[in-house]
Short mmCIF file of N, CA, C and O in Angstrom, two decimals:
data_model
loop_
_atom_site.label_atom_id
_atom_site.label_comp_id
_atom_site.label_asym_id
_atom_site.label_seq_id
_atom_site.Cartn_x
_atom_site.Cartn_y
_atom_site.Cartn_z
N UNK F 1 -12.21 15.93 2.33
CA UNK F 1 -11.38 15.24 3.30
C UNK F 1 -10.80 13.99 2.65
O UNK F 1 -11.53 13.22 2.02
N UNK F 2 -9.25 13.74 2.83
CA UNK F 2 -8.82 12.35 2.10
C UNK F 2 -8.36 11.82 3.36
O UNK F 2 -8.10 12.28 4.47
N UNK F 3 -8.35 10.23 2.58
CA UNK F 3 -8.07 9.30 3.73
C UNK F 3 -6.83 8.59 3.09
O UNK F 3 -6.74 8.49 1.86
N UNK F 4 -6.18 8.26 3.68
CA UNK F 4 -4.45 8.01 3.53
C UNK F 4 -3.89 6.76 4.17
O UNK F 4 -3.96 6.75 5.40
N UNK F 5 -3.23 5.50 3.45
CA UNK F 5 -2.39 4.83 4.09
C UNK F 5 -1.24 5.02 4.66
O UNK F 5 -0.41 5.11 3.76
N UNK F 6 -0.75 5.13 5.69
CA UNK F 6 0.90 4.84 5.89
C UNK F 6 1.15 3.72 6.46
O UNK F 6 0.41 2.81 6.83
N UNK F 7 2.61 3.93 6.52
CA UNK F 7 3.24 2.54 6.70
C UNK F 7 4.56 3.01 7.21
O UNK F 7 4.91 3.93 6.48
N UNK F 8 5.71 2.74 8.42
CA UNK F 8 6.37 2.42 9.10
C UNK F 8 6.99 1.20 9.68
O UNK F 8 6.53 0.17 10.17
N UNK F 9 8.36 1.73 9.45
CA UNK F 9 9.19 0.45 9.85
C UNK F 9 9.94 0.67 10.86
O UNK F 9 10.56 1.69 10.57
N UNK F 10 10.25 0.32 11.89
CA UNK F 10 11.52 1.10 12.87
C UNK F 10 12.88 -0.33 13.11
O UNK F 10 12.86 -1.46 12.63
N UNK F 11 13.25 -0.10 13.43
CA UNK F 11 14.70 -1.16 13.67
C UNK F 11 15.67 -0.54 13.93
O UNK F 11 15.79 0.51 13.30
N UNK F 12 16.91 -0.92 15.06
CA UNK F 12 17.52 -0.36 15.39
C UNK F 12 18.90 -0.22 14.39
O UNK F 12 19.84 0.57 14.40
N UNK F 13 18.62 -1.16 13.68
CA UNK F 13 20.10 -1.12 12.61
C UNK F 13 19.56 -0.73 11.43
O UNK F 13 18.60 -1.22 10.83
N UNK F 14 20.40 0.38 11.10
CA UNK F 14 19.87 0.70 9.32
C UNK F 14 19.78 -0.56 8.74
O UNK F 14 19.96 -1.69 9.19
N UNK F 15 19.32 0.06 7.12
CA UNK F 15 18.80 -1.02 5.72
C UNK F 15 20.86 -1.23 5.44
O UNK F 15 21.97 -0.72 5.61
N UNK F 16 20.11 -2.38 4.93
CA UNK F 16 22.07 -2.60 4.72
C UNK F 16 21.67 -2.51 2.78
O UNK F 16 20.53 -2.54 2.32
N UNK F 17 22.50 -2.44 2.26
CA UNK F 17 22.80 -2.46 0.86
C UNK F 17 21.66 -3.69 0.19
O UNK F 17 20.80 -3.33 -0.62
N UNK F 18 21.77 -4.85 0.55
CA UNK F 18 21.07 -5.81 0.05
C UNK F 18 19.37 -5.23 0.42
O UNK F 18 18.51 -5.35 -0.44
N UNK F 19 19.09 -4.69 1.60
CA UNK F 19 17.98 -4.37 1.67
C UNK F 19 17.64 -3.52 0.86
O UNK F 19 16.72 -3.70 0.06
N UNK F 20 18.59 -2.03 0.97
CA UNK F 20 17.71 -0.86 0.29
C UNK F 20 17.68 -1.34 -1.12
O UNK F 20 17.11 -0.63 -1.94
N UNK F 21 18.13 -2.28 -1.45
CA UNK F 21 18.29 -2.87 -2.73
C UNK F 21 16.87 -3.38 -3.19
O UNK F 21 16.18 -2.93 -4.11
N UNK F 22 16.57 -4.50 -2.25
CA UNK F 22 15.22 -5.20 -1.96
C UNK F 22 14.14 -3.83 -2.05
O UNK F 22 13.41 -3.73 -3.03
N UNK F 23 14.09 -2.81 -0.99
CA UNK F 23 13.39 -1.86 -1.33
C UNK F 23 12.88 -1.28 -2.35
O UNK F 23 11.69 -1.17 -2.64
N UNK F 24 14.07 -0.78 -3.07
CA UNK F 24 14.23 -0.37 -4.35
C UNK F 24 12.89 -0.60 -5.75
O UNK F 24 12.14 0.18 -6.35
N UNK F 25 13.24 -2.63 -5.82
CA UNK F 25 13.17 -3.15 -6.44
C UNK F 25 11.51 -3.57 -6.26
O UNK F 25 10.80 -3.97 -7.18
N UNK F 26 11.07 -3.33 -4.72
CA UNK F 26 9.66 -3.61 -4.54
C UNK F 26 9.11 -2.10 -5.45
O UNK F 26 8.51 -2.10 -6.52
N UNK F 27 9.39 -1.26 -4.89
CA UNK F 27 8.72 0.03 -5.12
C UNK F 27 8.71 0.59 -6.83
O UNK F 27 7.89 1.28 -7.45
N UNK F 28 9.99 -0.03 -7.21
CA UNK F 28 9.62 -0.29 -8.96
C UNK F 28 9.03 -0.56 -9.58
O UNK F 28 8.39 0.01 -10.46
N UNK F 29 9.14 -2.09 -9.05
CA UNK F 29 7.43 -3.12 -9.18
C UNK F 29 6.10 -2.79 -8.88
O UNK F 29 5.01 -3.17 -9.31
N UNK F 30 6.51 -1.92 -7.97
CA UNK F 30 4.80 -1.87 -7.35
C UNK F 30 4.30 -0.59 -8.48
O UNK F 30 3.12 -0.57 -8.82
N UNK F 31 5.42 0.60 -9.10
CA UNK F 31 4.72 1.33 -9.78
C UNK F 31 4.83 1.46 -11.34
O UNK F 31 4.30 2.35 -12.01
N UNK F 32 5.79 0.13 -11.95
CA UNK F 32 5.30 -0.63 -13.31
C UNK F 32 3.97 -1.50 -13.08
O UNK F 32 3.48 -1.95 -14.12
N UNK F 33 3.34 -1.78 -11.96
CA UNK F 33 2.30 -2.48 -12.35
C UNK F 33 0.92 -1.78 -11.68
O UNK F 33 -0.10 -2.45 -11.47
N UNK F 34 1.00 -0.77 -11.46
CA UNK F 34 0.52 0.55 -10.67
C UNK F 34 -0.94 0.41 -11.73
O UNK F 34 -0.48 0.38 -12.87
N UNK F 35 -2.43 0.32 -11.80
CA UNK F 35 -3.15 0.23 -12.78
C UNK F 35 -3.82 1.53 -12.78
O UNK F 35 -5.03 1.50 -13.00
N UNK F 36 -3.23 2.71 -12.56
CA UNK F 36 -4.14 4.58 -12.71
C UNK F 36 -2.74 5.24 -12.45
O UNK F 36 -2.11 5.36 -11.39
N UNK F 37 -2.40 5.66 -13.81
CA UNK F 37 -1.36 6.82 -14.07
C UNK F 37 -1.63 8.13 -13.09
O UNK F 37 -0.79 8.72 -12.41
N UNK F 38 -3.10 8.42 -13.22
CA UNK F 38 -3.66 9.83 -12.24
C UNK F 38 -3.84 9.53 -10.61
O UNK F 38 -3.90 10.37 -9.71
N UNK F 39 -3.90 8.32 -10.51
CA UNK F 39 -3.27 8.50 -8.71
C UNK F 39 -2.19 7.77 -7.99
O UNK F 39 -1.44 6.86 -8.35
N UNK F 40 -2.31 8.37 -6.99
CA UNK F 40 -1.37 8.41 -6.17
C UNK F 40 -1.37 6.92 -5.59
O UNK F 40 -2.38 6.37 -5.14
N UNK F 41 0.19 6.24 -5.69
CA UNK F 41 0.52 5.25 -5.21
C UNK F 41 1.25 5.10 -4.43
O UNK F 41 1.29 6.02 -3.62
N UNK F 42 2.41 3.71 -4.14
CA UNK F 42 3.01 3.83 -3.24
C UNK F 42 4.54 4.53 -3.07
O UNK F 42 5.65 4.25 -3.54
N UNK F 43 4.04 5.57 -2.14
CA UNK F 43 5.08 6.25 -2.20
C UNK F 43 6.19 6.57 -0.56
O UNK F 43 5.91 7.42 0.28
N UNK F 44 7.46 5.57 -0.48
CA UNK F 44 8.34 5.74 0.26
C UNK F 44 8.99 7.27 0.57
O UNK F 44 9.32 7.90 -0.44
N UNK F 45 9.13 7.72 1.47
CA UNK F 45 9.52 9.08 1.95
C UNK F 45 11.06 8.96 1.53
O UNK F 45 11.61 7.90 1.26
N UNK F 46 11.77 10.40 1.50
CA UNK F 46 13.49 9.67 1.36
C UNK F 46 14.20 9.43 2.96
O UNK F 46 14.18 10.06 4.02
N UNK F 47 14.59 8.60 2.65
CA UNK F 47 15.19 7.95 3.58
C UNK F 47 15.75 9.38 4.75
O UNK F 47 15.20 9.70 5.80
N UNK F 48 17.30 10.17 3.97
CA UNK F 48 17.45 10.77 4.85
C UNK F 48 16.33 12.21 5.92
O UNK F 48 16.67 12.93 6.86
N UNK F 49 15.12 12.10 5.26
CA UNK F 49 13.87 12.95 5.86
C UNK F 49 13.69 12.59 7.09
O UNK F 49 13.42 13.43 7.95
N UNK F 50 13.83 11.20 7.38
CA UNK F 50 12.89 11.17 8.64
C UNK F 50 14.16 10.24 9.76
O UNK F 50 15.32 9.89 9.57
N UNK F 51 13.42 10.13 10.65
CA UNK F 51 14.00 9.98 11.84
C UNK F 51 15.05 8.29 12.02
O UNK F 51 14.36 7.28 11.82
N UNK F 52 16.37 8.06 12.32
CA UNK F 52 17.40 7.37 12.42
C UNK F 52 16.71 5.90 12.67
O UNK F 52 17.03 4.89 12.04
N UNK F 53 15.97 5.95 13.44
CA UNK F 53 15.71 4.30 13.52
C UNK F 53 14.07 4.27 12.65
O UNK F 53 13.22 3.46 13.01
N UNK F 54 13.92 4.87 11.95
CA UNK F 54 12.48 4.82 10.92
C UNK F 54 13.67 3.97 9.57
O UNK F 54 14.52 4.61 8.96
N UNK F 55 13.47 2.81 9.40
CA UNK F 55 13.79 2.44 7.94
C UNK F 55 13.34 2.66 6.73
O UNK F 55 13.93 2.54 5.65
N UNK F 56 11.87 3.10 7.02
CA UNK F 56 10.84 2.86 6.00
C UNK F 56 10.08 3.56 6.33
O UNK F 56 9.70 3.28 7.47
N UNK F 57 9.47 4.63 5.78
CA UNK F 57 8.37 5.13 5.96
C UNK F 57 7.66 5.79 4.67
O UNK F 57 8.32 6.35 3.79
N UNK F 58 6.43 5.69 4.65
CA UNK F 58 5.68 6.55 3.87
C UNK F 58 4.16 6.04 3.57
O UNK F 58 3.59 5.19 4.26
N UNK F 59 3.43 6.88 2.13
CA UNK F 59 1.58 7.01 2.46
C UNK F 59 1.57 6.93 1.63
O UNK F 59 2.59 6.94 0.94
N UNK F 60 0.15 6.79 1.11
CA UNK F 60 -0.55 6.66 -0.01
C UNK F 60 -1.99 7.28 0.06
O UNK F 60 -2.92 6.52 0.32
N UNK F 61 -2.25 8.64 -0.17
CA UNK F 61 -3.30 8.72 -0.34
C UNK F 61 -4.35 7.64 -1.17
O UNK F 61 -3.88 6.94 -2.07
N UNK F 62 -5.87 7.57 -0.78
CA UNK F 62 -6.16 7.36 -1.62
C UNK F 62 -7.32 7.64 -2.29
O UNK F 62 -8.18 8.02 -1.51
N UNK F 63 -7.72 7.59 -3.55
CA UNK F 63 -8.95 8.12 -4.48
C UNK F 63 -10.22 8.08 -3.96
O UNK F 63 -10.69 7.29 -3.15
N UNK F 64 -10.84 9.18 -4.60
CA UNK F 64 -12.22 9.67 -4.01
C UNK F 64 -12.50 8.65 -4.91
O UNK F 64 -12.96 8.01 -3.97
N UNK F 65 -12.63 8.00 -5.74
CA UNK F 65 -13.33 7.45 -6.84
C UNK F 65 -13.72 6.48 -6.22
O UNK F 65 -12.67 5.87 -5.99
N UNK F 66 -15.17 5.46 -5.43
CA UNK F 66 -15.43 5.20 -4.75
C UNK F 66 -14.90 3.16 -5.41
O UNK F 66 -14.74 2.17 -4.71
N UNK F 67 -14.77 3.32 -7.02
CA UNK F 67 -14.51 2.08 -7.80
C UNK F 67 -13.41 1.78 -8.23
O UNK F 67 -13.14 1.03 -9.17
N UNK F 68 -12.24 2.74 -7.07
CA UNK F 68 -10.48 2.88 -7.66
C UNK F 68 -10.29 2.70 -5.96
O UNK F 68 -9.13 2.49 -5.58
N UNK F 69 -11.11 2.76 -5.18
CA UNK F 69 -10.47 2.46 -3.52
C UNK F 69 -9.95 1.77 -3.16
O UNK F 69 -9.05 2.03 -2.36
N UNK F 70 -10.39 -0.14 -3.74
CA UNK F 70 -10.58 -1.06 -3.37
C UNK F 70 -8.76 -1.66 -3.92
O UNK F 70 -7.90 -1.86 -3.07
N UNK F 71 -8.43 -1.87 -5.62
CA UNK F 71 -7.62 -2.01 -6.31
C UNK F 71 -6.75 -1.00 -5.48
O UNK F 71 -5.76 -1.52 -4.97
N UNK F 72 -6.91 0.29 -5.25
CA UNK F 72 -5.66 0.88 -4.71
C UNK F 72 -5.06 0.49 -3.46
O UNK F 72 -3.89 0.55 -3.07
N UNK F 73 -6.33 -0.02 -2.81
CA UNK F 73 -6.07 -0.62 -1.46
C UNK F 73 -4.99 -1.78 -1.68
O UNK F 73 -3.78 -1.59 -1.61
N UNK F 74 -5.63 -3.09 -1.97
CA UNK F 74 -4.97 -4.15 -2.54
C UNK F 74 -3.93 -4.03 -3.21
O UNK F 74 -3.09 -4.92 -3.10
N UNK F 75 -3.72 -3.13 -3.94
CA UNK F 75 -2.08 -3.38 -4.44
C UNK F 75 -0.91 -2.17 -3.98
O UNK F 75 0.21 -1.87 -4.38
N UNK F 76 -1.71 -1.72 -3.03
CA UNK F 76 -0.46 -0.90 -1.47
C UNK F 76 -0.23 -1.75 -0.66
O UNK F 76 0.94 -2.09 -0.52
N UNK F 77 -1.06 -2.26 0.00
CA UNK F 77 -1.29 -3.45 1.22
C UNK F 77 -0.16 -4.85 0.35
O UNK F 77 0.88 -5.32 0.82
N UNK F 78 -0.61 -5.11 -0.58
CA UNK F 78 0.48 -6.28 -1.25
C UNK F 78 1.88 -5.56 -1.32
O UNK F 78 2.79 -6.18 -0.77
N UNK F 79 2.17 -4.52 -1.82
CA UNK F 79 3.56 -3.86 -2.15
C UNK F 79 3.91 -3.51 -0.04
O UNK F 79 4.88 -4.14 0.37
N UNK F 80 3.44 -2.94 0.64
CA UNK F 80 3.82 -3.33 1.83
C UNK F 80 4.03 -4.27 2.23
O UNK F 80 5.13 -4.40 2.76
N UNK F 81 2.83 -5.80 2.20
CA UNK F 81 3.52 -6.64 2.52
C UNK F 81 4.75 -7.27 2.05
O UNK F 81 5.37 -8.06 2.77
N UNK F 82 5.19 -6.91 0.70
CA UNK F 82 6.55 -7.36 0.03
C UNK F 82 7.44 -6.30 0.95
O UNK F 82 8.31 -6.87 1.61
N UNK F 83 7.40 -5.24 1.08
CA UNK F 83 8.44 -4.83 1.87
C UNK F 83 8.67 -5.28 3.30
O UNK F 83 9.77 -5.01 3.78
N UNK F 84 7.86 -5.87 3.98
CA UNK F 84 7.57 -6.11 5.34
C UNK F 84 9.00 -7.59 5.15
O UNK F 84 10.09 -7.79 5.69
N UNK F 85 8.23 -8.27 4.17
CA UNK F 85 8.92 -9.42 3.89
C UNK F 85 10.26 -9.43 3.58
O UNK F 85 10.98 -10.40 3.85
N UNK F 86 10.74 -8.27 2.93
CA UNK F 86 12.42 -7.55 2.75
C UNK F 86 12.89 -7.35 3.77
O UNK F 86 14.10 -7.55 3.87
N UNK F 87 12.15 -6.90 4.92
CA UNK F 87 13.07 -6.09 5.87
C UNK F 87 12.96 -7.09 7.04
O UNK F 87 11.97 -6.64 7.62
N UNK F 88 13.35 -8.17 7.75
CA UNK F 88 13.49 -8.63 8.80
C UNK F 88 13.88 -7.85 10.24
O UNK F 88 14.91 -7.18 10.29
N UNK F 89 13.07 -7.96 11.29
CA UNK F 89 13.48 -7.45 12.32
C UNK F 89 12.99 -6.28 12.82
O UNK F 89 13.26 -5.79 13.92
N UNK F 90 12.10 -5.77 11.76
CA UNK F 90 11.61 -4.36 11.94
C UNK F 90 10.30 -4.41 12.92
O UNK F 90 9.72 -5.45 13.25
N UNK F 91 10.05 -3.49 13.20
CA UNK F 91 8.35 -2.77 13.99
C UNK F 91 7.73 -2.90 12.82
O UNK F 91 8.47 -3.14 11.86
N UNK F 92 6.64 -2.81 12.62
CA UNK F 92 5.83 -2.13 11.22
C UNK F 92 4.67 -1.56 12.02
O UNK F 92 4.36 -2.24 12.99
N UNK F 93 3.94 -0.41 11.79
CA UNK F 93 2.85 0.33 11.95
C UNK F 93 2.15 0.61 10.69
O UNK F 93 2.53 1.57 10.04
N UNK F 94 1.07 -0.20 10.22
CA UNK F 94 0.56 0.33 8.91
C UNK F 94 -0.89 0.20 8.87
O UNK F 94 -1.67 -0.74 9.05
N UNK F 95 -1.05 1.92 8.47
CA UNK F 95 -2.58 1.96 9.21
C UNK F 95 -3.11 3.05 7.94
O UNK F 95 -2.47 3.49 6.98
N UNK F 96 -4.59 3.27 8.39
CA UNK F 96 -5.24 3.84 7.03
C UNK F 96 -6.11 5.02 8.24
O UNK F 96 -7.15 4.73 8.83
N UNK F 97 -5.40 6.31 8.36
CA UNK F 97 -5.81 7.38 9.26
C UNK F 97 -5.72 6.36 10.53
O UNK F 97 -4.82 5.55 10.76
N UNK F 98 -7.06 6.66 11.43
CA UNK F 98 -6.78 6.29 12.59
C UNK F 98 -6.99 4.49 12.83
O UNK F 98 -7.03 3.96 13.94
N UNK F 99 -7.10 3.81 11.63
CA UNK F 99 -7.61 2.85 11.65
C UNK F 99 -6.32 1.35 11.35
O UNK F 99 -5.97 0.91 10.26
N UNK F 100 -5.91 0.93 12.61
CA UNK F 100 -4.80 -0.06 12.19
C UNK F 100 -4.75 -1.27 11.39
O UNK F 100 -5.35 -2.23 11.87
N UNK F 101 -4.10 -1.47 10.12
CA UNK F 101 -4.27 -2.81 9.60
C UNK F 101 -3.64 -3.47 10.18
O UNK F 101 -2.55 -3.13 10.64
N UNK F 102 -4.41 -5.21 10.39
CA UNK F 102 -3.89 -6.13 11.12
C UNK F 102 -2.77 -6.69 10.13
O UNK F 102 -2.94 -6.38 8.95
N UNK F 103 -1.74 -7.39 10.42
CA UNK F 103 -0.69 -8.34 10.03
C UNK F 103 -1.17 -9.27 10.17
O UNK F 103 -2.00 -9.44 11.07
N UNK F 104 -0.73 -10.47 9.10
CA UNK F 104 -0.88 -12.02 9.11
C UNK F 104 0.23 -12.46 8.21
O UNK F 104 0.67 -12.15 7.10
N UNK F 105 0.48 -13.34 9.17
CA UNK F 105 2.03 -14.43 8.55
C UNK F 105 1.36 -15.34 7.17
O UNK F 105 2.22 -15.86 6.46
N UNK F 106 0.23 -15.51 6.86
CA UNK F 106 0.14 -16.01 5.71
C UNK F 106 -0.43 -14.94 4.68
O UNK F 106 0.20 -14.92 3.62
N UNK F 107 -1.21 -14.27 4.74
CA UNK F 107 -2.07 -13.36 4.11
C UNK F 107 -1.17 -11.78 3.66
O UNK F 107 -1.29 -11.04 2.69
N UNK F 108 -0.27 -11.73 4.89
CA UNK F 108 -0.06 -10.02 4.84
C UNK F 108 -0.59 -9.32 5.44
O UNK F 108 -1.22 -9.63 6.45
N UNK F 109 -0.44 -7.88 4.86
CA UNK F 109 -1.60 -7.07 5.27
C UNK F 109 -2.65 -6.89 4.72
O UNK F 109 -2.50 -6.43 3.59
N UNK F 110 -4.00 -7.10 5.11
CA UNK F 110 -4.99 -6.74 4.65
C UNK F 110 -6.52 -6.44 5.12
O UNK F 110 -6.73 -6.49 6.33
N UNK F 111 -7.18 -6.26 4.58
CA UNK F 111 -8.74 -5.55 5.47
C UNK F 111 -9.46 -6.50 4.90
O UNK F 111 -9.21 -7.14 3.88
N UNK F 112 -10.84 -6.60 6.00
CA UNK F 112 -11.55 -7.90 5.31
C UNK F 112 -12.45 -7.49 4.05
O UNK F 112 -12.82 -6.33 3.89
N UNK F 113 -12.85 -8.80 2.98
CA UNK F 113 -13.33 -7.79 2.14
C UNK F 113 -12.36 -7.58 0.79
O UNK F 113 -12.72 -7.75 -0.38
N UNK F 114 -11.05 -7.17 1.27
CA UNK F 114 -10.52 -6.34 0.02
C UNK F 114 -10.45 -6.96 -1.22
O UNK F 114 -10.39 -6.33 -2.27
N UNK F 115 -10.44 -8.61 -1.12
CA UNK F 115 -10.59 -8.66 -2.36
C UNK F 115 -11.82 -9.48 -3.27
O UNK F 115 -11.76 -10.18 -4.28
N UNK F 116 -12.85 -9.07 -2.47
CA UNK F 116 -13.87 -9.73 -2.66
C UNK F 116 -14.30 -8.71 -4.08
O UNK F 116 -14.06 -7.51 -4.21
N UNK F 117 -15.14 -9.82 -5.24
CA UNK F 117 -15.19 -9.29 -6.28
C UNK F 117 -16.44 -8.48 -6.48
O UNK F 117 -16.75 -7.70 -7.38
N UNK F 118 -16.98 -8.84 -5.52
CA UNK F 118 -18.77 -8.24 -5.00
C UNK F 118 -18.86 -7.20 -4.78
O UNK F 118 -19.65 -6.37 -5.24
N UNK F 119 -17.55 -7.05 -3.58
CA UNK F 119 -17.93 -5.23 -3.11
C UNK F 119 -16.81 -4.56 -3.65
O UNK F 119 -16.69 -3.37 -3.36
N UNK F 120 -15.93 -5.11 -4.41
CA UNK F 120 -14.96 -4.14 -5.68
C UNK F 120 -16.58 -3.51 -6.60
O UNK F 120 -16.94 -2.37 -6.90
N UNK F 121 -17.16 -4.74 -6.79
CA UNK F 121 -18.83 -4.09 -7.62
C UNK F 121 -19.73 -3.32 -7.41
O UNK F 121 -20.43 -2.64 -8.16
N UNK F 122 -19.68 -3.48 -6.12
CA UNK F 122 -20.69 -2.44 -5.67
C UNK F 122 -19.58 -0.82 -5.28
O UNK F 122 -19.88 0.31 -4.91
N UNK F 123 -18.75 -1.26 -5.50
CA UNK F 123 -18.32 0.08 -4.75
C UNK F 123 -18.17 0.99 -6.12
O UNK F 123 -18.48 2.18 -6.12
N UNK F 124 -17.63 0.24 -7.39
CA UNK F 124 -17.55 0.56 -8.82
C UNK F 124 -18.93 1.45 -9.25
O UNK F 124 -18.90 2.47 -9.93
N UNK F 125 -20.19 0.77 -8.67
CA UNK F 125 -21.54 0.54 -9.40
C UNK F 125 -21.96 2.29 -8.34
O UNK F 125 -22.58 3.25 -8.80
N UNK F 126 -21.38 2.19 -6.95
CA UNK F 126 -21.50 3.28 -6.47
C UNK F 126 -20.97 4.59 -7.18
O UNK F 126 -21.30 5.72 -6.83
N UNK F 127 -20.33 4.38 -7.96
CA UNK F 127 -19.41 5.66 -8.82
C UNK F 127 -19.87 5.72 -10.27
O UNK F 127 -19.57 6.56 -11.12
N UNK F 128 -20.73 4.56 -10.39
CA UNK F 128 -21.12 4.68 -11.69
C UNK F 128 -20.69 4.08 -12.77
O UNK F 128 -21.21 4.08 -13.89
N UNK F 129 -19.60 3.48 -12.36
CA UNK F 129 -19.04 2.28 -13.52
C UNK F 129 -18.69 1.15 -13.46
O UNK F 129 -19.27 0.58 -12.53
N UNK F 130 -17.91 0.42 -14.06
CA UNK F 130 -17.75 -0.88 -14.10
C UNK F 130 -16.51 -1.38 -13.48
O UNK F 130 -15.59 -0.67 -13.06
N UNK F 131 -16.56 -2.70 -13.45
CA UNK F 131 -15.44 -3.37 -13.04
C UNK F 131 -14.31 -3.89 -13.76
O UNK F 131 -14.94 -4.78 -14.33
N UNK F 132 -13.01 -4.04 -14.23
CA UNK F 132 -13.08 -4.78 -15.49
C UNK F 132 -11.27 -5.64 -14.62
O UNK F 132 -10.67 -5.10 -13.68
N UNK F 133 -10.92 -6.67 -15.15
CA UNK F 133 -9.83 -7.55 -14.79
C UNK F 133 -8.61 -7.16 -15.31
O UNK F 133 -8.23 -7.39 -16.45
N UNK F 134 -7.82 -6.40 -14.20
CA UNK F 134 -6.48 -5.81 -15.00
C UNK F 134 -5.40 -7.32 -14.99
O UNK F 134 -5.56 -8.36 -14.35
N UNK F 135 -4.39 -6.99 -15.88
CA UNK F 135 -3.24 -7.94 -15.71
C UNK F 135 -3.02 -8.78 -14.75
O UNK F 135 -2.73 -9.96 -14.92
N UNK F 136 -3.20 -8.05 -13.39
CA UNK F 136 -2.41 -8.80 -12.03
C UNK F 136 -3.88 -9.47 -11.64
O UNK F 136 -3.75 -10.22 -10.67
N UNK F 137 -5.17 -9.41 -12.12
CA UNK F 137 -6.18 -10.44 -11.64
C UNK F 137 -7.27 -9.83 -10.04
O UNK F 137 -8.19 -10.22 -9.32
N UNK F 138 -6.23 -8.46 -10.25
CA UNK F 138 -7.23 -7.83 -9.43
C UNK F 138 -8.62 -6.98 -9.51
O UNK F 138 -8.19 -6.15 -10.31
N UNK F 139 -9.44 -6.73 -9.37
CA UNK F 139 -10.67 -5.90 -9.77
C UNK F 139 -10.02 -4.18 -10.05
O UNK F 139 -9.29 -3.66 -9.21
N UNK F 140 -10.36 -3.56 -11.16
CA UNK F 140 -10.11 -2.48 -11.29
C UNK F 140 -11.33 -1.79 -11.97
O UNK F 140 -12.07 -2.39 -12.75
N UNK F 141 -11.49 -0.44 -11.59
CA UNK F 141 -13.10 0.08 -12.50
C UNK F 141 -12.56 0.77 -12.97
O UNK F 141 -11.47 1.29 -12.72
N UNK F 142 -13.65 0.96 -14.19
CA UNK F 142 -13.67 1.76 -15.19
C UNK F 142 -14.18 3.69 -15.42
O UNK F 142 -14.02 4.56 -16.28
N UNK F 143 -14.88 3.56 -13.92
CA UNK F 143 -15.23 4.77 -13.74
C UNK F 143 -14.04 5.85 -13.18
O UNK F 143 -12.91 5.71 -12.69
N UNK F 144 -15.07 7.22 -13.58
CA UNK F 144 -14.17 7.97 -13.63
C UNK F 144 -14.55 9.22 -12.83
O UNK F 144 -13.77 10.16 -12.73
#
């Protein structure tokens, strides 16, 4: 059984040029600095798929690897909140299965916990490996 982020935007006026632009440019970013070639990140649906007032939509599965959950979490939840921050005016619904993440005007989105360096460790140490400090300063493991 996998468990999956999505994320939704609704607004009654399409993305204008400067936005899908902004879009674009998050979702680039988010998968040049993506730290596991073998999973699944953040991935936007195409636009014309889904429904007229949806701006934004799409999921992220994420890894059984109990020491790749945490990092995958944290840098979907950050690349959403950069899009949240692109798109003014929108709804957002962004939830992990049946479970809703809260919004915060300073923080973003995020779950409590996520970036605590303790239970990135224990959750690593649960899978059998280590923790180690990628580029962006977030916890990433080594297990596999």
């Amino acid at each position: 059984m996998s468990v999956s982020l999505y994320y939704t935007a609704h607004r009654a006026t399409p993305l204008t040029g400067t936005e899908s632009a902004a879009v674009a440019r998050v979702v680039v970013a988010h998968r040049t600095s993506f730290p596991y070639e073998d999973e699944e990140s953040l991935y936007v649906y195409d636009p014309e798929a889904t429904k007229p007032e949806r701006i934004l939509d799409g999921s992220t599965k994420l890894p059984f690897d109990p020491g790749r959950t945490m990092p995958v979490i944290v840098h979907v939840l950050d690349s959403v909140t950069e899009l949240r921050r692109a798109l003014p005016g929108a709804d957002w619904h962004v939830h992990m299965d049946d479970l809703d993440i809260p919004w915060d005007e300073a923080e973003g989105y995020a779950l409590p916990g996520m970036r605590d360096a303790d239970l990135a460790t224990e959750f690593a140490s649960a899978a059998g490996g280590a923790v180690e400090e990628p580029p962006d300063g977030g916890p990433v493991s080594s297990a596999r």
